[in-house]
mmCIF file with all atom_site columns, C-alpha atoms in Angstrom:
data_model
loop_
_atom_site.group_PDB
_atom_site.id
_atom_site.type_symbol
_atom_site.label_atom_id
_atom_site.label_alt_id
_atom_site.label_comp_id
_atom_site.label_asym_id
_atom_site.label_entity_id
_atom_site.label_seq_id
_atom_site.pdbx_PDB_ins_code
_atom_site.Cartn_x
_atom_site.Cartn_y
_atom_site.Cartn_z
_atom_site.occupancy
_atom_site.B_iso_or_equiv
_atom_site.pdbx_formal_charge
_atom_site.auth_seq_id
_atom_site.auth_comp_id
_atom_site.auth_asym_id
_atom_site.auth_atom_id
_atom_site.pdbx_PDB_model_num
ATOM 1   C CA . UNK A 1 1   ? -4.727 -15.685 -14.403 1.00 91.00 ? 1   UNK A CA 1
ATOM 2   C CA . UNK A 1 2   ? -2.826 -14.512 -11.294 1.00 96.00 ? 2   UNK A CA 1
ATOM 3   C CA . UNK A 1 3   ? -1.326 -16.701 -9.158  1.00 97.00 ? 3   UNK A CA 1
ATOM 4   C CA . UNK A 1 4   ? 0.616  -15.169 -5.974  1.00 98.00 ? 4   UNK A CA 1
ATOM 5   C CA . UNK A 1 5   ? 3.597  -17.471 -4.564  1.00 98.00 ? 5   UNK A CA 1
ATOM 6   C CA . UNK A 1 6   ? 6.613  -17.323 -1.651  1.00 98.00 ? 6   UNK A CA 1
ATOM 7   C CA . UNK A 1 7   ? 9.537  -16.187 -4.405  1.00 98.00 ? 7   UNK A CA 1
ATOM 8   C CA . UNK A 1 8   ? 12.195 -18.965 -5.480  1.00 97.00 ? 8   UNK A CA 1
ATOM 9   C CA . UNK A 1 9   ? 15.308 -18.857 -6.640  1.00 96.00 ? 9   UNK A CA 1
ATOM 10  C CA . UNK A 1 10  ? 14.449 -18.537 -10.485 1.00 96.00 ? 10  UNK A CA 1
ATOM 11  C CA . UNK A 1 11  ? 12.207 -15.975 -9.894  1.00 97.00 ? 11  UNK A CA 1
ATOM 12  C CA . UNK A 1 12  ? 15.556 -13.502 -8.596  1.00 97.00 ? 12  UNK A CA 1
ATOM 13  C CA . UNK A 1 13  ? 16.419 -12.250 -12.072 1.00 96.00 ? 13  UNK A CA 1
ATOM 14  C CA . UNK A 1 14  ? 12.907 -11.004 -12.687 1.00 96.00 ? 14  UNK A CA 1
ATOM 15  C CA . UNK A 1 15  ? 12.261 -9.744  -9.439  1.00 96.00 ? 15  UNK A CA 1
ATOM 16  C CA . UNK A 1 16  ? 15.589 -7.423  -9.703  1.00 95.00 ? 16  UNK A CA 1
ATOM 17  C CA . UNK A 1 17  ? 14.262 -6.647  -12.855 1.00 94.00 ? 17  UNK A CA 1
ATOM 18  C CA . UNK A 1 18  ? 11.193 -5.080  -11.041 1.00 94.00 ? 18  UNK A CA 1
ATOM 19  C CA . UNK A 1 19  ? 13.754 -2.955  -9.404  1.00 91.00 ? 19  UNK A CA 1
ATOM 20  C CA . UNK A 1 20  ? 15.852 -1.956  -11.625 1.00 91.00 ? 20  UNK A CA 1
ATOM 21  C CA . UNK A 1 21  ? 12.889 -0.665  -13.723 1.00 89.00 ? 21  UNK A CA 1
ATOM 22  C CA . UNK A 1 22  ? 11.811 1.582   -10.835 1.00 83.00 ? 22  UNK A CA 1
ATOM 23  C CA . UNK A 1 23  ? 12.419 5.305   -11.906 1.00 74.00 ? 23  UNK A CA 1
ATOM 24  C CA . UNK A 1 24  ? 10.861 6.528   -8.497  1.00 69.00 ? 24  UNK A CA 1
ATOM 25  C CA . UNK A 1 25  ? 13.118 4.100   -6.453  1.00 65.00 ? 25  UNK A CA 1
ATOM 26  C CA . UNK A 1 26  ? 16.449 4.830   -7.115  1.00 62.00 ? 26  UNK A CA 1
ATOM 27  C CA . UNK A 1 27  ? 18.300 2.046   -5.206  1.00 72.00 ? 27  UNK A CA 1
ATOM 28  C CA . UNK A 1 28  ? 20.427 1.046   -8.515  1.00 80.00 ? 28  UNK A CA 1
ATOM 29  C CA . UNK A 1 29  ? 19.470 -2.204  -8.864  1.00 87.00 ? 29  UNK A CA 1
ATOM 30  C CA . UNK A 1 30  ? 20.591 -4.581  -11.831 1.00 87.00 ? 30  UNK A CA 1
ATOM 31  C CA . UNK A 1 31  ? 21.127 -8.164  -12.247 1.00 93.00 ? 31  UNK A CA 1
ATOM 32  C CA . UNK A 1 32  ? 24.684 -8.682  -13.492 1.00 93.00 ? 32  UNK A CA 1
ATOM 33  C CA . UNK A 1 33  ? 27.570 -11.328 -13.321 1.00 94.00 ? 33  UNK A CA 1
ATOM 34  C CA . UNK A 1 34  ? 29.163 -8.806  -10.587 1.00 94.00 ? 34  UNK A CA 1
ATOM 35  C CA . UNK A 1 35  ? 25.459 -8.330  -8.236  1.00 94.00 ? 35  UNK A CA 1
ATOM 36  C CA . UNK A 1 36  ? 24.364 -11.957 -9.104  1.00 95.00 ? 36  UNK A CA 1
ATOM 37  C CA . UNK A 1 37  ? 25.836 -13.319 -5.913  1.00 96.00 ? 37  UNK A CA 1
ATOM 38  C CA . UNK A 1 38  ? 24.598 -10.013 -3.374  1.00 95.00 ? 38  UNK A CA 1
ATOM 39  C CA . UNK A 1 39  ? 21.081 -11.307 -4.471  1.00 96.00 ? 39  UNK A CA 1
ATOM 40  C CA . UNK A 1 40  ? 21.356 -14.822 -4.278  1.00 97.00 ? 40  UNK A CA 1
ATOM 41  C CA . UNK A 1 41  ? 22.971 -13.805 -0.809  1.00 97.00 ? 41  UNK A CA 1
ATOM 42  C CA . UNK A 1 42  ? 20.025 -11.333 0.516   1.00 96.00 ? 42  UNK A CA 1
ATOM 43  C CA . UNK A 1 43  ? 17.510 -14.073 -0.939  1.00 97.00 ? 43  UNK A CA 1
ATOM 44  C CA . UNK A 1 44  ? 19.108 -17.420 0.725   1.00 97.00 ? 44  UNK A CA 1
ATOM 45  C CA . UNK A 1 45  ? 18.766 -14.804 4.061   1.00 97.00 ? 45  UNK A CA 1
ATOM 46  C CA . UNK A 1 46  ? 15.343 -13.973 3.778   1.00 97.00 ? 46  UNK A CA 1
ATOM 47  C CA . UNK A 1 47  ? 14.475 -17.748 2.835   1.00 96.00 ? 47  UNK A CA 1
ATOM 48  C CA . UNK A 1 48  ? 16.059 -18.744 5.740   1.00 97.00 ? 48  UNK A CA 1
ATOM 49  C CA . UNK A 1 49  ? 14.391 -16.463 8.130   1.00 97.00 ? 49  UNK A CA 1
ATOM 50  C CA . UNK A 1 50  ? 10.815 -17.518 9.811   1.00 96.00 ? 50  UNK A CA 1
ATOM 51  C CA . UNK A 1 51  ? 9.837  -14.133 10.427  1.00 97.00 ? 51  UNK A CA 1
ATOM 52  C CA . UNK A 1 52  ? 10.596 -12.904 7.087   1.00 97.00 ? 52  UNK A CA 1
ATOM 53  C CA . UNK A 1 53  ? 9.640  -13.837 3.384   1.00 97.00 ? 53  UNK A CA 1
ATOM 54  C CA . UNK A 1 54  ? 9.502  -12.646 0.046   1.00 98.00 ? 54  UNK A CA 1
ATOM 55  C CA . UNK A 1 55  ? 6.497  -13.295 -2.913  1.00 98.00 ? 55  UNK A CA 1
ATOM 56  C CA . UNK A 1 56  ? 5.872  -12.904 -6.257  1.00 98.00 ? 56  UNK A CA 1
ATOM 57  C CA . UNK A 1 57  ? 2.267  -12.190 -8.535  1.00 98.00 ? 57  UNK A CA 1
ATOM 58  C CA . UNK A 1 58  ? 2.599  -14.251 -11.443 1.00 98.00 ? 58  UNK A CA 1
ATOM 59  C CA . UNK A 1 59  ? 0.535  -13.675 -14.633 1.00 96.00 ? 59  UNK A CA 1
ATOM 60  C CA . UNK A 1 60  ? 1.389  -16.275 -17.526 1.00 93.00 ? 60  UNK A CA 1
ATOM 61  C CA . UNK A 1 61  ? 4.503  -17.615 -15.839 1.00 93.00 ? 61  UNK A CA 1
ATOM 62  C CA . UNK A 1 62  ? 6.101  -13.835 -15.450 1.00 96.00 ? 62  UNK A CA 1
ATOM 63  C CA . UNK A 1 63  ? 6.620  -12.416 -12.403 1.00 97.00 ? 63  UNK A CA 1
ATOM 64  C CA . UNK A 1 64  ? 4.782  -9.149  -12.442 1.00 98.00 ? 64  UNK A CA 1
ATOM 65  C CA . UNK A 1 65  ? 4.785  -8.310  -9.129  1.00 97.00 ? 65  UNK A CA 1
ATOM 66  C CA . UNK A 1 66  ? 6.816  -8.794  -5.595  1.00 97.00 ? 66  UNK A CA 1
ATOM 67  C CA . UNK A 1 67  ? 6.563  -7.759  -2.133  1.00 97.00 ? 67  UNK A CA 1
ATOM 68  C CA . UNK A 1 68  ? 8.617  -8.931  1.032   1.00 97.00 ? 68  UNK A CA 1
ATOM 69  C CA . UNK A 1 69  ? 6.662  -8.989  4.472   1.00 98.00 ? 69  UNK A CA 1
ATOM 70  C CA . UNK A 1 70  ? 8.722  -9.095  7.588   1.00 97.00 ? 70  UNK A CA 1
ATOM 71  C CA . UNK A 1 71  ? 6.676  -10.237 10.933  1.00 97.00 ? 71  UNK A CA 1
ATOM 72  C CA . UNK A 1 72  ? 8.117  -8.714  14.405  1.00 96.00 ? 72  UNK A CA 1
ATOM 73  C CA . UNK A 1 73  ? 7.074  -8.200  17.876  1.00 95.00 ? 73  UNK A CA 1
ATOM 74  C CA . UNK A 1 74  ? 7.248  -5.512  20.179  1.00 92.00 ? 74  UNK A CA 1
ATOM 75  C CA . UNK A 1 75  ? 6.672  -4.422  24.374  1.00 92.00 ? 75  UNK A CA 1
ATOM 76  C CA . UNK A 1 76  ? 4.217  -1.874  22.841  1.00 86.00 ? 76  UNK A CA 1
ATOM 77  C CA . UNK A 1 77  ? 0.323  -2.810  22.669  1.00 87.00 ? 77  UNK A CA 1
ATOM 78  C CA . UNK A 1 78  ? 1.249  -5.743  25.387  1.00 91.00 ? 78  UNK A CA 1
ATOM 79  C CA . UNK A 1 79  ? 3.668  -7.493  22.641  1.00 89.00 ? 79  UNK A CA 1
ATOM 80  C CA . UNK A 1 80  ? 1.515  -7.326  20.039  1.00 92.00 ? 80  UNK A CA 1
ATOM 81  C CA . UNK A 1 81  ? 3.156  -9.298  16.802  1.00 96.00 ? 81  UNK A CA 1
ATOM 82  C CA . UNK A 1 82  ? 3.317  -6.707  13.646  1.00 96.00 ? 82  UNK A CA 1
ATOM 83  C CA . UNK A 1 83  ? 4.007  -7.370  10.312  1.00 96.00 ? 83  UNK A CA 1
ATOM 84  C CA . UNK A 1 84  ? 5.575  -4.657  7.780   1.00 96.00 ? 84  UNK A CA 1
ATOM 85  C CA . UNK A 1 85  ? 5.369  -5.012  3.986   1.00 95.00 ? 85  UNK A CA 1
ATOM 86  C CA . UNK A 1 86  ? 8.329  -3.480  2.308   1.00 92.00 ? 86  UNK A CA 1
ATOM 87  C CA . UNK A 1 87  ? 9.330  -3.601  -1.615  1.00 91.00 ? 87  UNK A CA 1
ATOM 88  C CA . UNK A 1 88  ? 6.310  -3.608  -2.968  1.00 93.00 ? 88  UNK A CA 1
ATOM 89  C CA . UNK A 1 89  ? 6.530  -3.522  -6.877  1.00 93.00 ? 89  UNK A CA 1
ATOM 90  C CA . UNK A 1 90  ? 4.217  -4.296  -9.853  1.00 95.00 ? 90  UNK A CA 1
ATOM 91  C CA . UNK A 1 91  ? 5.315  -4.069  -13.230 1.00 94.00 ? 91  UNK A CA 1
ATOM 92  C CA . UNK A 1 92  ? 4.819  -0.408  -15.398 1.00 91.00 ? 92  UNK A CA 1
ATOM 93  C CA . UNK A 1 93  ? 3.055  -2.533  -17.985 1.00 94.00 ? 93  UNK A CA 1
ATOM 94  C CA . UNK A 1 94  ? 0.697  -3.853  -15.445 1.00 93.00 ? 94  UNK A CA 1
ATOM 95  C CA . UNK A 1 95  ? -0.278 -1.858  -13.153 1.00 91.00 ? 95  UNK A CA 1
ATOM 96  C CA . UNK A 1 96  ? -4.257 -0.527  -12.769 1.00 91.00 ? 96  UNK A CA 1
ATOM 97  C CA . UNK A 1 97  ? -4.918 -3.985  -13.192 1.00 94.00 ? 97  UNK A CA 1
ATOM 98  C CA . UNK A 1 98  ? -5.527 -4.861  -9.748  1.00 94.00 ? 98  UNK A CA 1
ATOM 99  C CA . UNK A 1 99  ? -2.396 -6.918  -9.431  1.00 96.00 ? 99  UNK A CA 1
ATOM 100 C CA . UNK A 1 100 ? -1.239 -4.651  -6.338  1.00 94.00 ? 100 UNK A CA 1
ATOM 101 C CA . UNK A 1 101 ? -4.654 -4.921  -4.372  1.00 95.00 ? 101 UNK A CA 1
ATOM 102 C CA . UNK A 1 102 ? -4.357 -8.662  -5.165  1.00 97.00 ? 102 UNK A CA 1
ATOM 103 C CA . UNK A 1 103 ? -0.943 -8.493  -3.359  1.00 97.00 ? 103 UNK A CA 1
ATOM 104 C CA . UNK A 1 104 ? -1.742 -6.183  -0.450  1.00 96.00 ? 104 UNK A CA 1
ATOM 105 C CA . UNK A 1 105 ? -4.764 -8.449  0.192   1.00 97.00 ? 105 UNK A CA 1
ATOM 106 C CA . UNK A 1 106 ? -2.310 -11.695 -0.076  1.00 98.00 ? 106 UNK A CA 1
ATOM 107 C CA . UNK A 1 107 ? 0.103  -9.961  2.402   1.00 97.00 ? 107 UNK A CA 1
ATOM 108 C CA . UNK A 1 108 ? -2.673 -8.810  4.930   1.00 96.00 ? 108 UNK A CA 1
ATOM 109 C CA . UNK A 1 109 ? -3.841 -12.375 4.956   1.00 98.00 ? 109 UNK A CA 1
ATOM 110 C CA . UNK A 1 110 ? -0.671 -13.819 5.673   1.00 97.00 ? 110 UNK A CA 1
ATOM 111 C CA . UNK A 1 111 ? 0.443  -11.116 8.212   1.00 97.00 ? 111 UNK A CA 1
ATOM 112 C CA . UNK A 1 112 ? -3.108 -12.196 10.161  1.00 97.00 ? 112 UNK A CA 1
ATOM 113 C CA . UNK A 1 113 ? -2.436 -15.973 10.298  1.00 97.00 ? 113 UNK A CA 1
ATOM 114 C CA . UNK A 1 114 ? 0.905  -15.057 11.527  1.00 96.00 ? 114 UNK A CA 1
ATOM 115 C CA . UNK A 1 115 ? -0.790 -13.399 14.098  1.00 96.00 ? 115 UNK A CA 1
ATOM 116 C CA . UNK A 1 116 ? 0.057  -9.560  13.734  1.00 96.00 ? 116 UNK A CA 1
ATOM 117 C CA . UNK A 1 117 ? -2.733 -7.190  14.567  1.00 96.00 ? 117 UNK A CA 1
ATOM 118 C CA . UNK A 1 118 ? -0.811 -4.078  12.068  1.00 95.00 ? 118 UNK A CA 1
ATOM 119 C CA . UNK A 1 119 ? 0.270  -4.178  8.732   1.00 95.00 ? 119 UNK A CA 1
ATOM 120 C CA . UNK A 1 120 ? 2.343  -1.040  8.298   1.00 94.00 ? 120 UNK A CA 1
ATOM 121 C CA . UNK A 1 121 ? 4.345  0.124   5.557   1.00 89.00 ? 121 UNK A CA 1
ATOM 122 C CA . UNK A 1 122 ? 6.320  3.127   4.068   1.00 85.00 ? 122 UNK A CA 1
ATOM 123 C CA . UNK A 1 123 ? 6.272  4.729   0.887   1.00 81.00 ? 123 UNK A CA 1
ATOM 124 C CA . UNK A 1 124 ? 8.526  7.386   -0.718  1.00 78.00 ? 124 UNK A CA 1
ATOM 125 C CA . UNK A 1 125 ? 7.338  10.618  -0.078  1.00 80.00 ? 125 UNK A CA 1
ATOM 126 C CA . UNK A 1 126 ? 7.713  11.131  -3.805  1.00 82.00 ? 126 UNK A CA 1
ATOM 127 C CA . UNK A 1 127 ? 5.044  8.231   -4.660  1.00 83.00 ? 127 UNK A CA 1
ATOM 128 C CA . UNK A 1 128 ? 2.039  10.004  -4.897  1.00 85.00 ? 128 UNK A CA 1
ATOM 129 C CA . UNK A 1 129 ? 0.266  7.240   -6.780  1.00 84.00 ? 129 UNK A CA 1
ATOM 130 C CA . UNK A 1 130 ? 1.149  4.426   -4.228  1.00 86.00 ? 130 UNK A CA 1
ATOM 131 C CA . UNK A 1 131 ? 0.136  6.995   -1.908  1.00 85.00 ? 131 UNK A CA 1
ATOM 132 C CA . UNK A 1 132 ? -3.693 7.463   -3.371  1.00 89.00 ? 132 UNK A CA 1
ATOM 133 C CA . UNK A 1 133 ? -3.622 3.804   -3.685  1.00 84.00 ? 133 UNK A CA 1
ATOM 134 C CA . UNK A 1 134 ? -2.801 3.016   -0.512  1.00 87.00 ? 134 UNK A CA 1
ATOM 135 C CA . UNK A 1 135 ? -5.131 5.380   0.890   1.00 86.00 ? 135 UNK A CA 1
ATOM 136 C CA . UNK A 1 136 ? -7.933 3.570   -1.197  1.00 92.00 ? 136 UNK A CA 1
ATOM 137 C CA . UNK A 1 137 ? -7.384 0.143   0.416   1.00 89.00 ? 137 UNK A CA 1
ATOM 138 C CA . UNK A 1 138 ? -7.889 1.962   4.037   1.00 90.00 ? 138 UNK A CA 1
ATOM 139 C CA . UNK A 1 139 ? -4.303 2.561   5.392   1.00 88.00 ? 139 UNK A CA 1
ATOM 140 C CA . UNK A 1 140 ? -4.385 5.885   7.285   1.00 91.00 ? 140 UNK A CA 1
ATOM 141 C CA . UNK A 1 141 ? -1.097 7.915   6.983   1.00 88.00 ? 141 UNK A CA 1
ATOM 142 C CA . UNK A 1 142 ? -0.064 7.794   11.102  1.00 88.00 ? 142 UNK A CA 1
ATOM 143 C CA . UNK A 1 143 ? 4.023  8.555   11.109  1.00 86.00 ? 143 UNK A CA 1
ATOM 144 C CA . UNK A 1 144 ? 6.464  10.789  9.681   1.00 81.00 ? 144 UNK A CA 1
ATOM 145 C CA . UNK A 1 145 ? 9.636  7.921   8.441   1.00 82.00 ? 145 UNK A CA 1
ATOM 146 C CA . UNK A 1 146 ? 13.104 8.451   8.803   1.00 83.00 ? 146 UNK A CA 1
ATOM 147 C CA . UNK A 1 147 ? 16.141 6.835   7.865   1.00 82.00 ? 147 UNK A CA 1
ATOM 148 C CA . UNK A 1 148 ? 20.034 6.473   8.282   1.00 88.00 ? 148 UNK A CA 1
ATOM 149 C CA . UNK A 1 149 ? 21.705 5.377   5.453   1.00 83.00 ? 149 UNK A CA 1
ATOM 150 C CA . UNK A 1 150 ? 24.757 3.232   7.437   1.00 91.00 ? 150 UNK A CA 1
ATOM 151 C CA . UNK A 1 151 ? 26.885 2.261   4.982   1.00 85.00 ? 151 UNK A CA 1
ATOM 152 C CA . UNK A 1 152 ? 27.826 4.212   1.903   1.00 76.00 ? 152 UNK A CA 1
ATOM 153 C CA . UNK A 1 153 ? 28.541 2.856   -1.391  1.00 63.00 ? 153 UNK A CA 1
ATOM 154 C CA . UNK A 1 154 ? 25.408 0.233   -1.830  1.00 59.00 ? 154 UNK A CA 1
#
């Protein structure tokens, strides 16, 4: 049975485990005595945020999937509120299961009590799966992303 959740604290070594097990990714992610406290860092953050929050699928007690949704408003559309999912990972052994649908869904219902009228996300231009997937649940492909890394060495 899967049971989606807002992420605690003992759920951080499994979730970076999700990461680190990305080959498509790349962000270099492992849990180890010297990152252990960067994590428990970002996490306490986004806990303690009311616009942003983090969740985990569970399947027999294991976290097999995360994704972090960050509400926002903007001038545009009259200051409509918009929410953006970000991180969005299931695990290899698990996926084609319907464990990401099952997410997306959970996140699109939050992001609509919370009162945003778009859910928009991004997605590696080399994740051609996520890509079909996406496409599947009805998300049309509207911007060309861009990004700045800022600081070097992370």
């Amino acid at each position: 049975m899967l049971t989606i959740r807002t992420a605690e604290p003992d759920d951080l070594k499994e979730i970076v485990a999700l990461y680190a097990a990305d080959e498509l990714g790349g962000h270099g992610d492992a849990w180890t005595p010297d990152t252990e406290a960067g994590y428990r860092a970002g996490f306490a953050a986004i806990a303690a945020s009311a616009d942003t929050s983090l969740h985990v699928a569970l399947e027999d007690g294991a976290v097999v999937g995360v994704f972090q949704l960050v509400l926002f408003t903007t001038l545009v559309e009259r200051g409509a509120r918009r929410a953006k999912l970000a991180s969005v990972q299931v695990r290899s052994d698990c996926r084609s299961r319907g464990i990401g649908a099952r997410m997306i869904a959970e996140a699109e219902r939050i992001a609509h009590a919370r009162g945003a009228v778009v859910l928009e996300l991004t997605s590696s231009k080399r994740r051609r799966d996520a890509h079909r997937f996406y496409d599947r649940l009805g998300y049309e492909r509207s911007h060309e992303g861009f990004r700045k890394r800022l600081c070097e060495g992370l």
